Amino acid sequence: MKYYSKTPEDWKKYDEEKEKKDNLRKIQKKRQRINNLIIIFISLFAIIVIISSKYYFPRYNFGDSVMINSISFSILASNKYTFPDNLEITVNMFNTGSAVKDIKIDSFKFIIYKMTNSASTTFYKFEYNNIISYKLQPLENKKIFDLNSINPISKIPNGNYIIETQFNYNGRIIKLKKEIEYIHTIKYNIYLDKAFYLTNEYPKLYIEVKNYSAETKNVNIIGKLKIYTKNRKLKKEIPINFGYTLLKTLEAKSYEINIPPIEKGIYELYFVNDKLNQVVYIPLAITDNIEKRLKNINLSVDTYLFYPVNHLFEGYFYINNLNFKKEKFLEIEGYTIRLINLENNVIVFNYENNEKKRVYINAGGKSIIHFISSNPPVKLSIPGNYRLIFAVKSNENTIERSMDLYVGISK
């Protein structure tokens, strides 16, 4: 057996590499010590803050949520409401722990203040002084108060409001506060009559204006249409001026405009109203070819697989683009949706739409074709197994998707 030694140059190179590795290891250890010290400092600071807050403010908690002994109390409300919205406001408690908690709440107060300049006036007040006892299960969320079920409030004056609630929880005073805004305004919306257009067509745009206020408004329908490319380059700008119109409370009016033909591309279409500081946006898709054969797509349905008996069926029906690099410009001739009870061979729901329709789908995206909710209601009154069949047709082919559902008695 033969053994070979290294040359002096090899040994020198080896020593240099070893020195580099040793230095790197020292730097890593130093960084680790610094990181550990930072973590320890942050942890100590957090502990000091918690202890001092409990010592100096043991009975005072003010914010829209607070955590006490693994129980989270919160005011749930939107930051902004628009006339004539209901004030959907609840006070909730949530057990974040793994043990059952005995809850006792008393002296409950819920107040809404209307802010005017620097002062405030009481807009609504609710009090309940009796003791409420409840065993809150692990990870259970429970409403303490629901304004909509106690006293529904809507169509309130424009302005800023403060919600405050206070109650005793197991001997502690809990205070929660949240600011909201109730808005009376004029709103614009825009929509196109087709999902996409050919390069030789005039895209038809509708500008809708609606009065979301308690008073009749004289509105000046004025603004600009701005069309941008994907690279945010301004392609076209069109001034809009339909003059003044009177709008009663919750009244809406639509105005039609034909946009000159545009070359092939996917654009961003904006309507800008400087006076109301409003900007609304929709995509504008232009192509030189309509796809009439349904390929590289599939269908999907967003619904429940299990329904309790006598509940209403609901579902979203989509066409999905399986091409992740290219958009789809489809023209369909219609679609059908059927829901069949298999045991009795009974068609519970049958919907057929034979209207020709253009469908634009982003690369790898999806487009909603139909939605079923409570209008019209589809009541699942027969327990058992069901089959849902969703089919879409073009003038060249048809694709179909089916799925099984179960309707049973919930216990």
Coordinates of C-alpha atoms in Angstrom, one line a residue:
M1 CA 0.0 0.0 0.0
K2 CA 1.3 3.5 -0.9
Y3 CA 0.8 6.7 0.9
Y4 CA 1.1 10.1 -0.7
S5 CA 1.9 13.4 1.1
K6 CA 0.7 16.9 0.0
T7 CA 3.0 19.3 -1.7
P8 CA 3.9 22.6 0.2
E9 CA 1.5 24.5 -2.1
D10 CA -1.3 22.1 -1.2
W11 CA -0.6 22.4 2.5
K12 CA -0.6 26.2 2.2
K13 CA -3.9 26.1 0.3
Y14 CA -5.4 23.7 2.9
D15 CA -4.3 26.0 5.8
E16 CA -5.8 29.1 4.1
E17 CA -9.2 27.3 3.6
K18 CA -9.1 26.0 7.2
E19 CA -8.5 29.6 8.4
K20 CA -11.4 30.9 6.4
K21 CA -13.7 28.3 7.8
D22 CA -12.6 29.0 11.3
N23 CA -13.2 32.7 10.9
L24 CA -16.6 32.1 9.4
R25 CA -17.5 29.8 12.3
K26 CA -16.4 32.5 14.8
I27 CA -18.5 35.1 13.0
Q28 CA -21.6 32.8 13.0
K29 CA -21.1 32.1 16.8
K30 CA -20.8 35.8 17.4
R31 CA -24.0 36.5 15.5
Q32 CA -25.8 33.7 17.3
R33 CA -24.8 35.2 20.7
I34 CA -26.1 38.6 19.6
N35 CA -29.4 37.2 18.3
N36 CA -29.8 35.3 21.6
L37 CA -29.2 38.5 23.6
I38 CA -31.8 40.4 21.5
I39 CA -34.4 37.6 22.0
I40 CA -33.7 37.6 25.8
F41 CA -34.0 41.4 25.9
I42 CA -37.3 41.4 24.0
S43 CA -38.7 38.7 26.2
L44 CA -37.7 40.6 29.4
F45 CA -39.2 43.8 28.0
A46 CA -42.5 42.0 27.2
I47 CA -42.6 40.5 30.6
I48 CA -41.9 43.9 32.3
V49 CA -44.7 45.6 30.2
I50 CA -47.2 42.8 31.1
I51 CA -46.4 42.9 34.8
S52 CA -46.4 46.7 34.9
S53 CA -49.6 47.0 33.0
K54 CA -51.2 44.6 35.4
Y55 CA -49.8 46.5 38.4
Y56 CA -50.7 50.0 37.2
F57 CA -53.8 49.3 35.1
P58 CA -55.3 46.2 36.6
R59 CA -59.0 47.2 36.0
Y60 CA -58.7 49.3 32.9
N61 CA -58.7 48.0 29.3
F62 CA -59.6 50.3 26.4
G63 CA -59.5 49.4 22.8
D64 CA -61.8 47.4 20.4
S65 CA -60.4 44.1 21.8
V66 CA -58.7 42.9 25.0
M67 CA -57.5 39.5 26.3
I68 CA -58.1 38.5 29.9
N69 CA -57.0 35.0 31.1
S70 CA -57.2 33.5 27.6
I71 CA -60.7 35.1 27.0
S72 CA -60.8 37.6 24.2
F73 CA -63.4 40.3 24.3
S74 CA -64.0 42.4 21.2
I75 CA -66.3 44.8 19.4
L76 CA -67.0 43.6 15.9
A77 CA -68.1 46.3 13.5
S78 CA -67.1 47.7 10.1
N79 CA -65.0 50.8 10.1
K80 CA -67.3 52.4 7.5
Y81 CA -71.0 52.1 6.7
T82 CA -72.8 53.6 3.7
F83 CA -76.4 54.8 3.8
P84 CA -78.8 52.9 4.2
D85 CA -76.7 50.1 5.8
N86 CA -77.7 48.5 9.1
L87 CA -75.3 48.9 11.9
E88 CA -74.0 45.3 12.2
I89 CA -72.3 45.6 15.6
T90 CA -71.7 42.8 18.1
V91 CA -69.8 42.4 21.3
N92 CA -68.1 39.0 21.4
M93 CA -66.1 36.7 23.7
F94 CA -63.8 34.0 22.5
N95 CA -62.1 31.3 24.6
T96 CA -58.6 30.9 23.1
G97 CA -57.7 28.3 25.8
S98 CA -58.1 24.5 26.1
A99 CA -60.2 24.6 29.2
V100 CA -63.9 25.4 29.9
K101 CA -64.2 28.9 31.4
D102 CA -66.9 30.0 33.9
I103 CA -68.1 33.4 32.7
K104 CA -70.0 35.9 34.8
I105 CA -70.9 39.2 33.3
D106 CA -73.0 42.0 34.9
S107 CA -73.6 45.8 34.6
F108 CA -73.4 45.7 30.8
K109 CA -73.5 49.0 29.0
F110 CA -73.5 49.7 25.2
I111 CA -73.4 53.3 24.0
I112 CA -73.1 54.9 20.6
Y113 CA -71.9 58.5 20.6
K114 CA -72.4 60.9 17.7
M115 CA -69.3 63.1 17.2
T116 CA -69.9 66.8 16.3
N117 CA -66.7 68.9 16.1
S118 CA -65.0 68.3 19.4
A119 CA -68.1 67.3 21.4
S120 CA -70.2 64.2 21.5
T121 CA -73.8 63.4 22.1
T122 CA -75.4 60.1 23.1
F123 CA -77.0 58.6 20.0
Y124 CA -78.0 55.2 21.4
K125 CA -77.8 53.5 24.8
F126 CA -78.5 50.0 26.1
E127 CA -78.0 48.8 29.7
Y128 CA -78.5 45.4 31.3
N129 CA -77.6 45.1 35.0
N130 CA -78.5 41.4 35.7
I131 CA -75.8 38.8 36.0
I132 CA -75.2 36.6 32.9
S133 CA -73.6 33.2 33.7
Y134 CA -72.1 31.0 30.9
K135 CA -69.7 28.1 30.5
L136 CA -67.5 29.1 27.5
Q137 CA -66.1 26.0 25.8
P138 CA -62.6 25.8 24.4
L139 CA -62.3 27.7 21.1
E140 CA -66.0 28.8 21.4
N141 CA -67.0 32.2 20.1
K142 CA -70.1 33.7 21.8
K143 CA -72.0 36.9 21.3
I144 CA -72.5 39.0 24.4
F145 CA -74.5 41.6 22.6
D146 CA -76.0 41.9 19.1
L147 CA -77.3 45.3 18.2
N148 CA -79.2 44.1 15.1
S149 CA -81.3 41.6 17.2
I150 CA -81.9 44.0 20.1
N151 CA -82.7 47.2 18.1
P152 CA -81.9 47.3 14.4
I153 CA -80.5 50.7 13.4
S154 CA -80.1 52.0 9.9
K155 CA -80.3 55.2 7.8
I156 CA -78.6 57.3 10.5
P157 CA -77.2 60.8 10.0
N158 CA -73.9 61.2 8.2
G159 CA -70.8 61.5 10.4
N160 CA -68.4 59.9 12.8
Y161 CA -69.5 57.8 15.8
I162 CA -67.8 56.1 18.8
I163 CA -69.0 52.8 20.1
E164 CA -68.3 52.1 23.8
T165 CA -69.1 49.1 25.9
Q166 CA -68.4 48.5 29.6
F167 CA -69.2 45.5 31.8
N168 CA -67.9 43.5 34.8
Y169 CA -66.3 40.2 34.0
N170 CA -65.5 38.0 37.0
G171 CA -64.9 41.1 39.1
R172 CA -62.9 43.0 36.5
I173 CA -64.1 46.1 34.6
I174 CA -63.8 45.7 30.8
K175 CA -64.0 48.7 28.6
L176 CA -64.0 48.6 24.8
K177 CA -64.1 51.3 22.2
K178 CA -64.3 51.6 18.4
E179 CA -64.7 54.5 16.0
I180 CA -66.9 54.1 12.9
E181 CA -68.0 56.3 10.1
Y182 CA -71.5 56.5 8.5
I183 CA -71.3 57.9 5.0
H184 CA -73.9 59.7 2.9
T185 CA -72.5 60.0 -0.6
I186 CA -72.9 59.8 -4.3
K187 CA -71.3 56.7 -5.8
Y188 CA -70.3 55.9 -9.4
N189 CA -70.0 52.5 -11.0
I190 CA -69.1 51.4 -14.5
Y191 CA -69.7 48.2 -16.4
L192 CA -69.5 46.9 -20.0
D193 CA -72.2 45.1 -21.9
K194 CA -69.7 42.3 -23.0
A195 CA -66.9 40.4 -21.3
F196 CA -64.5 41.3 -24.2
Y197 CA -64.6 43.0 -27.6
L198 CA -63.1 42.5 -31.0
T199 CA -60.6 45.1 -32.4
N200 CA -63.2 46.4 -34.9
E201 CA -66.0 46.8 -32.3
Y202 CA -67.0 49.8 -30.2
P203 CA -67.0 48.8 -26.5
K204 CA -70.2 49.9 -24.9
L205 CA -69.7 51.4 -21.4
Y206 CA -72.4 52.2 -18.9
I207 CA -71.7 54.8 -16.2
E208 CA -74.1 54.4 -13.2
V209 CA -74.5 57.1 -10.5
K210 CA -76.5 56.4 -7.4
N211 CA -77.6 58.6 -4.5
Y212 CA -76.6 56.9 -1.2
S213 CA -78.0 59.7 1.0
A214 CA -81.2 60.7 2.8
E215 CA -81.7 63.8 0.6
T216 CA -82.4 64.5 -3.1
K217 CA -79.2 65.6 -4.8
N218 CA -78.5 67.6 -7.9
V219 CA -75.5 65.7 -9.3
N220 CA -73.2 66.9 -12.1
I221 CA -72.2 63.8 -14.1
I222 CA -68.8 64.8 -15.1
G223 CA -65.4 63.1 -15.2
K224 CA -62.8 61.4 -17.4
L225 CA -62.4 57.9 -18.9
K226 CA -58.8 56.8 -18.8
I227 CA -57.6 53.7 -20.5
Y228 CA -54.1 52.3 -19.5
T229 CA -52.0 49.5 -20.9
K230 CA -50.7 46.7 -18.6
N231 CA -47.5 48.8 -18.3
R232 CA -49.5 51.8 -16.9
K233 CA -49.1 53.8 -20.1
L234 CA -52.1 56.0 -20.9
K235 CA -53.6 54.7 -24.1
K236 CA -56.7 56.9 -24.4
E237 CA -58.5 59.7 -22.4
I238 CA -62.1 60.6 -23.0
P239 CA -63.8 63.6 -21.2
I240 CA -67.3 62.8 -19.9
N241 CA -70.0 65.5 -19.3
F242 CA -73.7 64.5 -19.1
G243 CA -74.7 67.6 -17.2
Y244 CA -76.8 67.8 -14.0
T245 CA -79.4 65.4 -12.9
L246 CA -81.7 65.2 -9.9
L247 CA -81.4 61.9 -7.9
K248 CA -83.8 61.1 -5.1
T249 CA -82.8 59.0 -2.1
L250 CA -81.3 55.6 -3.4
E251 CA -82.2 56.5 -7.0
A252 CA -79.8 55.4 -9.7
K253 CA -79.3 56.5 -13.3
S254 CA -77.2 55.0 -16.1
Y255 CA -75.5 56.8 -19.0
E256 CA -74.1 55.0 -22.1
I257 CA -71.0 55.8 -24.0
N258 CA -69.4 54.0 -27.0
I259 CA -65.6 53.8 -26.8
P260 CA -63.7 54.0 -30.2
P261 CA -62.1 50.7 -31.3
I262 CA -58.8 49.8 -29.7
E263 CA -56.0 47.4 -30.8
K264 CA -55.6 44.0 -29.3
G265 CA -54.6 43.9 -25.6
I266 CA -55.8 43.8 -21.9
Y267 CA -56.4 47.3 -20.6
E268 CA -57.3 49.0 -17.4
L269 CA -60.4 51.2 -17.7
Y270 CA -60.9 54.0 -15.1
F271 CA -63.7 56.5 -14.6
V272 CA -62.3 59.5 -12.6
N273 CA -64.5 62.0 -10.8
D274 CA -62.3 64.7 -9.2
K275 CA -65.1 66.5 -7.5
L276 CA -66.1 63.5 -5.4
N277 CA -62.5 62.2 -5.4
Q278 CA -63.8 58.8 -6.7
V279 CA -62.1 56.4 -9.1
V280 CA -63.7 53.2 -10.3
Y281 CA -62.0 50.5 -12.4
I282 CA -62.8 47.5 -14.6
P283 CA -60.6 45.5 -17.0
L284 CA -61.1 46.0 -20.8
A285 CA -60.2 43.0 -22.9
I286 CA -59.7 43.3 -26.6
T287 CA -59.0 40.4 -29.0
D288 CA -58.9 39.7 -32.7
N289 CA -60.2 36.1 -32.4
I290 CA -63.1 34.4 -30.6
E291 CA -62.6 30.8 -29.4
K292 CA -65.7 28.8 -30.1
R293 CA -64.3 25.4 -29.2
L294 CA -64.1 24.6 -25.5
K295 CA -60.6 23.3 -24.9
N296 CA -57.9 23.7 -22.2
I297 CA -60.7 24.6 -19.8
N298 CA -62.7 22.7 -17.2
L299 CA -65.7 23.4 -14.9
S300 CA -65.9 23.7 -11.2
V301 CA -68.6 24.2 -8.6
D302 CA -68.2 25.8 -5.2
T303 CA -70.8 24.3 -2.9
Y304 CA -71.2 22.1 0.2
L305 CA -70.9 18.3 -0.1
F306 CA -73.3 17.8 2.8
Y307 CA -76.6 19.7 3.5
P308 CA -79.0 19.3 6.4
V309 CA -82.5 18.4 5.2
N310 CA -84.8 21.4 4.4
H311 CA -81.8 23.7 3.9
L312 CA -81.5 25.8 0.7
F313 CA -79.0 24.8 -1.9
E314 CA -76.4 27.4 -2.9
G315 CA -73.5 27.2 -5.3
Y316 CA -71.1 29.1 -7.5
F317 CA -70.5 27.7 -11.0
Y318 CA -67.2 28.5 -12.8
I319 CA -65.3 28.0 -16.1
N320 CA -61.6 27.5 -15.4
N321 CA -58.7 28.4 -17.7
L322 CA -56.1 25.5 -17.6
N323 CA -53.6 27.6 -19.6
F324 CA -51.4 29.5 -17.2
K325 CA -49.8 31.6 -19.9
K326 CA -52.6 32.7 -22.1
E327 CA -56.0 34.3 -21.6
K328 CA -59.3 32.8 -22.9
F329 CA -61.8 34.6 -25.1
L330 CA -64.7 32.2 -25.3
E331 CA -68.2 32.3 -26.7
I332 CA -70.7 29.9 -25.2
E333 CA -74.1 29.0 -26.5
G334 CA -75.6 28.3 -23.1
Y335 CA -75.3 26.1 -20.0
T336 CA -77.5 23.8 -17.9
I337 CA -77.6 23.0 -14.1
R338 CA -79.5 20.0 -12.8
L339 CA -79.8 18.6 -9.3
I340 CA -81.1 15.0 -9.1
N341 CA -82.2 13.0 -6.1
L342 CA -80.7 9.5 -6.9
E343 CA -82.9 7.3 -4.7
N344 CA -86.2 8.6 -6.1
N345 CA -84.8 9.6 -9.6
V346 CA -86.4 13.0 -9.1
I347 CA -85.0 16.2 -10.7
V348 CA -85.1 18.7 -7.8
F349 CA -83.7 21.6 -9.8
N350 CA -83.3 22.1 -13.5
Y351 CA -82.0 25.4 -15.0
E352 CA -81.3 25.9 -18.7
N353 CA -79.8 29.1 -20.2
N354 CA -79.6 29.2 -24.0
E355 CA -78.3 32.8 -24.3
K356 CA -75.1 33.3 -26.3
K357 CA -72.5 34.8 -24.0
R358 CA -68.9 35.9 -24.2
V359 CA -66.6 34.8 -21.4
Y360 CA -63.1 36.3 -20.7
I361 CA -60.8 34.4 -18.4
N362 CA -57.3 35.4 -17.2
A363 CA -54.4 33.1 -17.7
G364 CA -54.8 30.3 -15.1
G365 CA -57.9 32.1 -13.7
K366 CA -61.7 31.4 -13.6
S367 CA -64.9 33.2 -14.5
I368 CA -68.2 32.8 -12.7
I369 CA -71.1 31.7 -15.0
H370 CA -74.0 31.3 -12.5
F371 CA -74.9 31.6 -8.8
I372 CA -77.7 29.9 -7.0
S373 CA -78.8 31.2 -3.6
S374 CA -82.1 32.1 -2.0
N375 CA -83.6 33.6 -5.2
P376 CA -85.1 31.4 -6.5
P377 CA -84.9 29.1 -3.4
V378 CA -83.9 25.5 -4.0
K379 CA -85.1 23.6 -0.9
L380 CA -83.5 20.3 -0.2
S381 CA -86.5 18.6 1.5
I382 CA -85.8 15.0 0.4
P383 CA -82.9 13.3 2.4
G384 CA -80.5 11.1 0.5
N385 CA -77.9 11.1 -2.2
Y386 CA -77.9 13.8 -5.0
R387 CA -76.0 14.3 -8.2
L388 CA -75.2 17.8 -9.4
I389 CA -74.6 18.2 -13.1
F390 CA -73.2 21.3 -14.7
A391 CA -72.7 21.5 -18.5
V392 CA -71.6 24.3 -20.8
K393 CA -72.0 24.2 -24.6
S394 CA -70.6 26.1 -27.5
N395 CA -71.5 25.7 -31.2
E396 CA -68.7 23.1 -31.5
N397 CA -68.7 21.0 -28.3
T398 CA -70.0 20.5 -24.8
I399 CA -68.2 20.0 -21.5
E400 CA -69.7 18.7 -18.3
R401 CA -68.9 18.4 -14.6
S402 CA -70.8 16.3 -12.1
M403 CA -70.5 15.8 -8.3
D404 CA -72.3 13.9 -5.6
L405 CA -74.0 15.6 -2.6
Y406 CA -75.7 14.2 0.5
V407 CA -78.7 15.6 2.3
G408 CA -79.3 14.3 5.7
I409 CA -80.9 15.0 9.1
S410 CA -78.5 17.0 11.3
K411 CA -78.4 15.9 15.0

